[in-house]
Amino acid sequence: MFDNAPYVAAGTEVQACLQSLPGRPHRVSLLARDGSVLVDMAAQVARLRELPEPADWLVASCGGNDVLGLVGAMHSPVSTVLEAAELLAAWQAGFRHAYRDMLDLLLAQGTPVAVATIYDAVPSLSPGLRTTLAPFNDVILREAVARRVPVLDLRVVCTDAGDYASSSPIEPSAQGGQKIAAAIGELVHAQSPAAAHTLVYGGAVP
């Protein structure tokens, strides 16, 4: 999600928007890779050693591509609503396990961490698919709260159709990137006003 450069004009991606926020300059290192899933975070964390200096914050948006991989299965026929709910509960349990591992890995780095929910206002999403995102966002919120990790709720940041790229509607547009960057800046400075270096990483997340 934060790696939206391929889908917007140069200089309007989330990283560029963060670097151009008013006030104290932001030095931003982007370790996100388009298409990443939760298990890919280990490789991204390994790249922390390549940074020229330590980060003040790690801001991670990940998990959406894991859910995206379930969309095909979500179209499978079931005989009852309860059967569908049981399937969703099983997928949620697997997601919870992977998300816990990812979050614990981040926290083990000793740097303040913030996480983002999966946004759900993608124009192409049907009401049913939008509803199925709720159990996965519930995992993100619960696990973050349990570890006292601040949350950037993208469901209330990217609410307009114009917040999503026309070339790939599961990616933020330039407008959406500006909103996300502003929200990250507010979150980081509210938690740590002196923070100057924001490290943004995590998969490309719908």
Short mmCIF file of C-alpha atoms in Angstrom, two decimals:
data_model
loop_
_atom_site.label_atom_id
_atom_site.label_comp_id
_atom_site.label_asym_id
_atom_site.label_seq_id
_atom_site.Cartn_x
_atom_site.Cartn_y
_atom_site.Cartn_z
CA MET A 1 0.00 0.00 0.00
CA PHE A 2 2.76 2.46 0.85
CA ASP A 3 4.66 1.32 -2.24
CA ASN A 4 2.27 2.97 -4.70
CA ALA A 5 4.90 4.62 -6.93
CA PRO A 6 4.11 2.43 -9.99
CA TYR A 7 0.50 3.65 -10.00
CA VAL A 8 0.85 7.43 -9.64
CA ALA A 9 2.84 10.26 -11.19
CA ALA A 10 6.42 10.69 -9.97
CA GLY A 11 6.57 12.86 -6.88
CA THR A 12 3.04 12.02 -5.72
CA GLU A 13 3.71 8.61 -4.14
CA VAL A 14 3.30 8.17 -0.37
CA GLN A 15 7.05 8.38 0.27
CA ALA A 16 7.36 11.70 -1.59
CA CYS A 17 4.29 13.06 0.19
CA LEU A 18 5.82 12.18 3.55
CA GLN A 19 9.09 13.86 2.67
CA SER A 20 7.27 17.05 1.68
CA LEU A 21 5.11 17.38 4.80
CA PRO A 22 5.33 20.89 6.28
CA GLY A 23 7.29 21.52 9.44
CA ARG A 24 10.21 19.38 10.54
CA PRO A 25 11.79 17.57 7.54
CA HIS A 26 11.04 13.87 7.27
CA ARG A 27 13.71 11.42 6.16
CA VAL A 28 11.83 8.43 4.82
CA SER A 29 13.16 4.98 4.01
CA LEU A 30 10.77 2.79 2.03
CA LEU A 31 11.26 -0.94 2.46
CA ALA A 32 7.81 -1.89 1.18
CA ARG A 33 7.54 -4.05 -1.91
CA ASP A 34 4.40 -4.15 -4.01
CA GLY A 35 2.62 -7.48 -3.56
CA SER A 36 4.19 -8.42 -0.22
CA VAL A 37 2.37 -10.60 2.31
CA LEU A 38 2.85 -10.99 6.06
CA VAL A 39 5.57 -13.64 5.86
CA ASP A 40 7.62 -11.32 3.64
CA MET A 41 8.15 -8.92 6.54
CA ALA A 42 11.14 -10.93 7.76
CA ALA A 43 13.06 -10.09 4.57
CA GLN A 44 12.12 -6.43 4.91
CA VAL A 45 13.25 -6.33 8.53
CA ALA A 46 16.59 -7.82 7.47
CA ARG A 47 17.10 -4.76 5.25
CA LEU A 48 17.02 -2.48 8.30
CA ARG A 49 20.75 -3.10 8.61
CA GLU A 50 21.26 -1.40 5.25
CA LEU A 51 19.90 1.94 6.43
CA PRO A 52 22.49 4.71 6.90
CA GLU A 53 21.09 5.49 10.37
CA PRO A 54 18.51 4.01 12.76
CA ALA A 55 14.85 4.84 12.25
CA ASP A 56 12.77 6.70 14.82
CA TRP A 57 9.60 4.87 13.75
CA LEU A 58 8.53 1.78 11.86
CA VAL A 59 5.15 2.23 10.16
CA ALA A 60 3.78 -1.00 8.74
CA SER A 61 0.79 -1.54 6.49
CA CYS A 62 0.47 -5.23 5.75
CA GLY A 63 -2.04 -8.04 5.64
CA GLY A 64 -4.26 -6.89 2.81
CA ASN A 65 -2.53 -9.03 0.22
CA ASP A 66 -3.03 -12.06 2.47
CA VAL A 67 -6.75 -11.37 2.39
CA LEU A 68 -6.62 -10.69 -1.34
CA GLY A 69 -5.32 -14.22 -1.79
CA LEU A 70 -8.54 -15.54 -0.25
CA VAL A 71 -10.92 -13.74 -2.60
CA GLY A 72 -11.19 -16.72 -4.96
CA ALA A 73 -12.12 -19.03 -2.10
CA MET A 74 -14.65 -16.49 -0.86
CA HIS A 75 -16.65 -17.09 -4.04
CA SER A 76 -17.05 -20.79 -3.22
CA PRO A 77 -20.66 -21.91 -2.67
CA VAL A 78 -21.82 -22.87 0.83
CA SER A 79 -25.11 -24.27 2.07
CA THR A 80 -25.74 -21.93 5.02
CA VAL A 81 -24.69 -18.54 6.32
CA LEU A 82 -23.25 -20.29 9.37
CA GLU A 83 -21.05 -22.44 7.14
CA ALA A 84 -19.74 -19.29 5.47
CA ALA A 85 -19.07 -17.76 8.89
CA GLU A 86 -17.14 -20.85 9.96
CA LEU A 87 -14.95 -20.60 6.86
CA LEU A 88 -14.32 -16.94 7.55
CA ALA A 89 -13.44 -17.76 11.16
CA ALA A 90 -10.87 -20.32 10.01
CA TRP A 91 -9.26 -17.83 7.63
CA GLN A 92 -9.26 -15.23 10.39
CA ALA A 93 -7.46 -17.63 12.74
CA GLY A 94 -4.72 -18.23 10.19
CA PHE A 95 -4.42 -14.51 9.59
CA ARG A 96 -4.18 -13.87 13.34
CA HIS A 97 -1.29 -16.31 13.71
CA ALA A 98 0.65 -14.71 10.85
CA TYR A 99 -0.11 -11.16 12.00
CA ARG A 100 1.04 -11.90 15.55
CA ASP A 101 4.33 -13.27 14.24
CA MET A 102 4.80 -10.19 12.03
CA LEU A 103 4.01 -7.72 14.80
CA ASP A 104 6.22 -9.47 17.35
CA LEU A 105 9.06 -9.42 14.80
CA LEU A 106 8.69 -5.67 14.39
CA LEU A 107 8.54 -5.01 18.12
CA ALA A 108 11.67 -7.11 18.65
CA GLN A 109 13.63 -4.46 16.71
CA GLY A 110 13.38 -2.06 19.66
CA THR A 111 12.00 0.85 17.58
CA PRO A 112 8.52 2.36 18.07
CA VAL A 113 5.99 0.70 15.78
CA ALA A 114 2.69 1.81 14.27
CA VAL A 115 0.43 -0.34 12.10
CA ALA A 116 -2.35 0.35 9.64
CA THR A 117 -5.70 -1.32 9.05
CA ILE A 118 -6.77 -2.62 5.65
CA TYR A 119 -8.80 0.04 3.87
CA ASP A 120 -12.25 -1.00 2.74
CA ALA A 121 -13.61 1.77 0.50
CA VAL A 122 -12.08 0.43 -2.72
CA PRO A 123 -14.61 1.35 -5.43
CA SER A 124 -14.60 -2.11 -7.02
CA LEU A 125 -15.35 -3.96 -3.78
CA SER A 126 -18.84 -5.42 -3.49
CA PRO A 127 -20.67 -4.87 -0.19
CA GLY A 128 -20.13 -8.53 0.64
CA LEU A 129 -16.39 -8.46 0.08
CA ARG A 130 -16.15 -5.20 2.01
CA THR A 131 -17.90 -6.88 4.94
CA THR A 132 -15.48 -9.81 4.89
CA LEU A 133 -12.61 -7.42 5.62
CA ALA A 134 -14.00 -6.66 9.08
CA PRO A 135 -12.77 -9.86 10.81
CA PHE A 136 -9.25 -9.28 9.52
CA ASN A 137 -9.23 -5.64 10.62
CA ASP A 138 -10.50 -6.83 13.98
CA VAL A 139 -7.35 -8.94 14.29
CA ILE A 140 -5.14 -5.94 13.48
CA LEU A 141 -6.89 -3.75 16.06
CA ARG A 142 -6.91 -6.38 18.81
CA GLU A 143 -3.29 -7.39 18.38
CA ALA A 144 -2.16 -3.76 18.24
CA VAL A 145 -4.14 -2.79 21.33
CA ALA A 146 -2.82 -5.80 23.23
CA ARG A 147 0.73 -4.57 22.55
CA ARG A 148 -0.06 -0.85 23.00
CA VAL A 149 0.83 -0.17 19.36
CA PRO A 150 -0.79 2.91 17.76
CA VAL A 151 -3.03 2.25 14.76
CA LEU A 152 -3.52 4.23 11.58
CA ASP A 153 -7.09 3.39 10.58
CA LEU A 154 -7.08 3.66 6.80
CA ARG A 155 -10.80 2.91 6.70
CA VAL A 156 -11.42 6.48 7.85
CA VAL A 157 -8.50 8.01 5.92
CA CYS A 158 -9.18 6.77 2.38
CA THR A 159 -12.96 7.05 2.09
CA ASP A 160 -13.45 8.56 -1.38
CA ALA A 161 -13.32 6.84 -4.76
CA GLY A 162 -10.69 9.41 -5.77
CA ASP A 163 -8.37 8.06 -3.08
CA TYR A 164 -7.69 4.98 -5.22
CA ALA A 165 -5.63 4.77 -8.40
CA SER A 166 -7.47 4.35 -11.68
CA SER A 167 -4.81 2.00 -13.05
CA SER A 168 -5.08 -0.30 -10.02
CA PRO A 169 -8.04 0.45 -7.75
CA ILE A 170 -6.56 -1.43 -4.80
CA GLU A 171 -3.69 1.09 -4.68
CA PRO A 172 -3.82 4.65 -3.31
CA SER A 173 -3.98 7.46 -5.86
CA ALA A 174 -1.99 10.67 -5.50
CA GLN A 175 -4.90 12.07 -3.49
CA GLY A 176 -5.01 8.99 -1.28
CA GLY A 177 -1.24 9.10 -0.84
CA GLN A 178 -1.44 12.68 0.40
CA LYS A 179 -4.08 11.69 2.94
CA ILE A 180 -2.05 8.70 4.13
CA ALA A 181 1.14 10.75 4.45
CA ALA A 182 -0.65 13.43 6.46
CA ALA A 183 -2.17 10.80 8.75
CA ILE A 184 1.21 9.14 9.30
CA GLY A 185 2.77 12.51 10.10
CA GLU A 186 0.06 13.32 12.63
CA LEU A 187 0.33 9.90 14.27
CA VAL A 188 4.12 9.92 14.56
CA HIS A 189 4.37 13.45 15.88
CA ALA A 190 1.51 12.92 18.32
CA GLN A 191 3.39 9.94 19.75
CA SER A 192 6.88 11.46 19.51
CA PRO A 193 6.99 15.17 18.55
CA ALA A 194 10.76 15.15 18.03
CA ALA A 195 10.75 12.26 15.56
CA ALA A 196 12.43 13.21 12.30
CA HIS A 197 12.97 9.92 10.48
CA THR A 198 9.98 7.78 9.57
CA LEU A 199 10.64 4.34 8.15
CA VAL A 200 7.66 3.14 6.12
CA TYR A 201 7.52 -0.50 5.18
CA GLY A 202 5.00 -3.25 4.65
CA GLY A 203 3.38 -4.81 1.64
CA ALA A 204 1.16 -3.19 -0.92
CA VAL A 205 -2.13 -3.54 0.82
CA PRO A 206 -5.72 -3.04 -0.41
#
